[in-house]
CSV table of C-alpha atoms in Angstrom, one decimal:
chain,number,residue,atom,x,y,z
A,248,MET,CA,-24.7,21.0,-24.7
A,249,ILE,CA,-28.0,21.4,-22.6
A,250,PRO,CA,-27.9,20.3,-19.0
A,251,ARG,CA,-30.2,17.6,-18.0
A,252,ALA,CA,-33.5,18.4,-16.9
A,253,PHE,CA,-34.3,14.9,-15.6
A,254,PRO,CA,-32.4,12.4,-13.5
A,255,PRO,CA,-30.1,9.9,-15.2
A,256,ALA,CA,-31.2,6.4,-15.7
A,257,PRO,CA,-30.2,3.6,-13.2
A,258,GLY,CA,-26.7,2.5,-13.6
A,259,TRP,CA,-25.5,5.6,-15.1
A,260,SER,CA,-23.6,8.5,-13.4
A,261,PRO,CA,-24.9,12.2,-13.7
A,262,ASP,CA,-22.2,12.9,-16.3
A,263,GLY,CA,-23.5,10.1,-18.7
A,264,HIS,CA,-21.0,7.3,-18.0
A,265,ARG,CA,-21.8,3.8,-17.1
A,266,ILE,CA,-21.1,3.0,-13.4
A,267,LYS,CA,-18.9,0.1,-13.1
A,268,ASN,CA,-19.0,-2.2,-10.2
A,269,GLU,CA,-15.6,-3.0,-9.0
A,270,LEU,CA,-14.7,-6.5,-8.1
A,271,ASP,CA,-14.8,-7.0,-4.3
A,272,TYR,CA,-11.8,-8.9,-3.1
A,273,GLY,CA,-11.9,-9.8,0.5
A,274,ARG,CA,-11.8,-12.7,2.7
A,275,GLY,CA,-14.7,-14.6,4.3
A,276,PRO,CA,-16.8,-17.8,4.2
A,277,GLU,CA,-18.4,-16.7,1.0
A,278,LYS,CA,-15.1,-16.4,-0.8
A,279,THR,CA,-14.8,-18.4,-4.2
A,280,TRP,CA,-11.5,-19.1,-6.1
A,281,VAL,CA,-11.3,-19.7,-9.7
A,282,TYR,CA,-8.5,-22.1,-10.7
A,283,GLY,CA,-7.5,-22.1,-14.4
A,284,GLY,CA,-5.2,-23.7,-16.9
A,285,LEU,CA,-4.6,-22.7,-20.5
A,286,ARG,CA,-3.4,-25.1,-23.2
A,287,VAL,CA,-1.6,-22.7,-25.4
A,288,ARG,CA,-1.4,-25.0,-28.3
A,289,ASP,CA,-5.0,-24.6,-29.2
A,290,GLY,CA,-6.2,-22.0,-26.7
A,291,THR,CA,-8.8,-24.1,-24.6
A,292,GLU,CA,-9.0,-23.6,-20.9
A,293,VAL,CA,-9.9,-25.8,-18.0
A,294,THR,CA,-11.4,-23.9,-15.0
A,295,MET,CA,-12.6,-24.9,-11.6
A,296,THR,CA,-14.1,-23.0,-8.6
A,297,ALA,CA,-13.1,-23.8,-5.0
A,298,SER,CA,-14.1,-22.5,-1.6
A,299,SER,CA,-10.3,-22.2,-0.6
A,300,ARG,CA,-6.9,-21.8,-2.2
A,301,ASN,CA,-5.0,-24.7,-0.6
A,302,SER,CA,-3.1,-27.8,-1.7
A,303,VAL,CA,-6.1,-30.1,-1.8
A,304,PHE,CA,-8.0,-28.0,-4.1
A,305,TYR,CA,-5.1,-27.4,-6.3
A,306,GLN,CA,-4.3,-31.1,-6.6
A,307,ARG,CA,-8.0,-31.6,-7.7
A,308,PHE,CA,-7.5,-28.9,-10.3
A,309,LEU,CA,-4.2,-30.7,-11.5
A,310,GLN,CA,-6.2,-33.8,-11.9
A,311,LEU,CA,-8.7,-32.1,-14.1
A,312,VAL,CA,-6.0,-30.7,-16.2
A,313,GLU,CA,-4.6,-34.4,-16.4
A,314,ASP,CA,-7.9,-35.7,-17.4
A,315,ALA,CA,-8.5,-33.0,-20.1
A,316,ASN,CA,-5.0,-33.8,-21.5
A,317,PRO,CA,-5.0,-37.6,-21.8
A,318,THR,CA,-1.6,-38.2,-23.6
A,319,GLY,CA,1.7,-36.4,-23.5
A,320,ASP,CA,3.7,-34.6,-21.1
A,321,ILE,CA,2.0,-31.7,-19.3
A,322,VAL,CA,4.0,-28.5,-18.3
A,323,VAL,CA,2.3,-26.4,-15.8
A,324,VAL,CA,3.6,-22.7,-15.6
A,325,THR,CA,2.7,-21.4,-12.3
A,326,ASP,CA,3.5,-18.7,-9.7
A,327,ASN,CA,5.1,-19.3,-6.3
A,328,LEU,CA,2.0,-19.8,-4.2
A,329,SER,CA,2.7,-22.0,-1.1
A,330,SER,CA,0.0,-24.5,-2.2
A,331,HIS,CA,1.8,-24.9,-5.5
A,332,ASN,CA,4.9,-26.1,-3.8
A,333,SER,CA,3.7,-27.6,-0.6
A,334,LEU,CA,4.9,-31.1,0.6
A,335,SER,CA,1.5,-32.7,-0.3
A,336,THR,CA,1.6,-31.4,-3.8
A,337,ARG,CA,5.1,-32.5,-4.4
A,338,GLU,CA,4.1,-35.9,-3.2
A,339,TRP,CA,1.1,-35.9,-5.4
A,340,LEU,CA,3.2,-35.0,-8.4
A,341,VAL,CA,5.5,-38.0,-7.8
A,342,ASP,CA,2.5,-40.2,-8.4
A,343,HIS,CA,1.8,-38.3,-11.8
A,344,PRO,CA,5.1,-38.1,-13.6
A,345,ARG,CA,3.5,-36.7,-16.8
A,346,ILE,CA,3.0,-33.2,-14.8
A,347,GLN,CA,6.0,-30.9,-14.5
A,348,HIS,CA,6.1,-27.7,-12.6
A,349,VAL,CA,7.8,-24.6,-13.9
A,350,PHE,CA,7.6,-21.4,-11.7
A,351,VAL,CA,7.7,-18.0,-13.1
A,352,PRO,CA,10.1,-15.6,-11.5
A,353,VAL,CA,8.8,-13.4,-8.6
A,354,GLY,CA,7.4,-10.2,-10.1
A,355,ALA,CA,7.2,-11.4,-13.6
A,356,CYS,CA,3.7,-12.7,-14.0
A,357,TRP,CA,3.5,-11.2,-17.6
A,358,LEU,CA,5.5,-14.3,-18.7
A,359,ASN,CA,2.6,-16.5,-18.1
A,360,LEU,CA,0.2,-16.5,-20.9
A,361,GLN,CA,-2.7,-17.6,-18.5
A,362,GLU,CA,-2.7,-13.8,-17.1
A,363,GLY,CA,-4.0,-12.6,-20.6
A,364,TRP,CA,-6.7,-15.1,-20.7
A,365,TRP,CA,-7.7,-14.1,-17.0
A,366,ARG,CA,-8.1,-10.5,-18.3
A,367,ILE,CA,-10.5,-11.9,-21.1
A,368,PHE,CA,-12.4,-14.2,-18.5
A,369,ARG,CA,-13.0,-11.5,-16.0
A,370,LYS,CA,-14.6,-9.3,-18.8
A,371,ALA,CA,-16.7,-12.1,-20.0
A,372,ALA,CA,-17.7,-13.6,-16.9
A,373,LEU,CA,-17.6,-11.3,-13.9
A,374,ALA,CA,-17.5,-7.7,-14.9
A,375,GLY,CA,-20.5,-5.6,-14.0
A,376,ARG,CA,-22.2,-8.4,-12.4
A,377,SER,CA,-22.9,-9.2,-8.8
A,378,PHE,CA,-23.4,-12.7,-7.4
A,379,SER,CA,-25.5,-13.8,-4.4
A,380,ASN,CA,-23.7,-17.0,-3.8
A,381,PRO,CA,-20.7,-19.3,-4.7
A,382,SER,CA,-22.9,-21.4,-7.0
A,383,ASP,CA,-23.6,-18.4,-9.1
A,384,ILE,CA,-20.0,-17.8,-9.6
A,385,ALA,CA,-19.5,-21.4,-10.5
A,386,GLN,CA,-22.1,-21.2,-13.2
A,387,ALA,CA,-20.9,-18.0,-14.6
A,388,THR,CA,-17.4,-19.5,-14.7
A,389,THR,CA,-18.7,-22.7,-16.4
A,390,LEU,CA,-20.5,-20.7,-18.9
A,391,ALA,CA,-17.9,-18.2,-19.8
A,392,THR,CA,-15.3,-20.8,-20.2
A,393,PHE,CA,-17.5,-22.8,-22.5
A,394,GLN,CA,-18.3,-19.9,-24.6
A,395,LEU,CA,-14.4,-18.8,-24.8
A,396,ASN,CA,-13.4,-22.4,-25.5
A,397,ALA,CA,-15.8,-22.5,-28.5
A,398,ARG,CA,-13.9,-19.8,-30.2
A,399,ALA,CA,-10.3,-20.6,-28.8
A,400,ARG,CA,-7.1,-20.1,-30.9
A,401,PRO,CA,-3.5,-20.9,-30.3
A,402,TRP,CA,-1.9,-18.4,-27.8
A,403,ILE,CA,1.1,-16.7,-29.0
A,404,TRP,CA,3.5,-14.7,-26.7
A,405,GLY,CA,4.3,-11.3,-27.9
A,406,ARG,CA,3.0,-9.4,-30.9
A,407,PRO,CA,2.8,-10.5,-34.5
A,408,ALA,CA,5.2,-8.9,-37.0
A,409,PRO,CA,4.0,-5.8,-38.7
A,410,PRO,CA,2.8,-6.3,-42.3
A,411,THR,CA,5.2,-5.5,-45.2
A,412,ARG,CA,4.8,-2.5,-47.2
A,413,THR,CA,3.6,-3.8,-50.6
A,414,LEU,CA,3.5,-0.3,-52.2
A,415,ARG,CA,6.8,0.7,-51.1
A,416,ARG,CA,8.7,1.1,-54.4
A,417,ARG,CA,5.8,1.3,-56.7
A,418,PHE,CA,6.4,4.8,-58.0
A,419,MET,CA,9.5,6.2,-59.5
A,420,TYR,CA,10.2,9.8,-59.9
A,421,ILE,CA,12.4,10.7,-63.1
A,422,LEU,CA,14.0,14.2,-63.2
């Protein structure tokens, strides 16, 4: 391999790899939170952006989930965040009996199918991009959710069974 005689293109490292911008997690007035709820039956998602992660915004999100599912019971599988189990949220849930909370055990987030969708969402909406303000994040969230919902499929926990071996006893050796 011949060494480079010219500088690498912008966005590429000297050894030829694309530079990835790590997501910046921090606190401050420009912080934007993304709430999401996955309907595993058909794979569609409801998302919402918010400036804070508190009970008020969580209840707004639950209202969006209820509006997106007009009939039947709604089971919300969630983590143990304080806003999910606050007094105001529990009072709100009393007025909305169709919604039931199920909390995953501490340290077992892999039990929640929503976590797999977040991985796909971050890759589609946030990876390699920089945002100048919260409205850009909201727009990227809306667009990515729309695109992912357009090709949604039912979510199944675990791996599918391996295919059967169709040619297993096709040949027979006779001595």
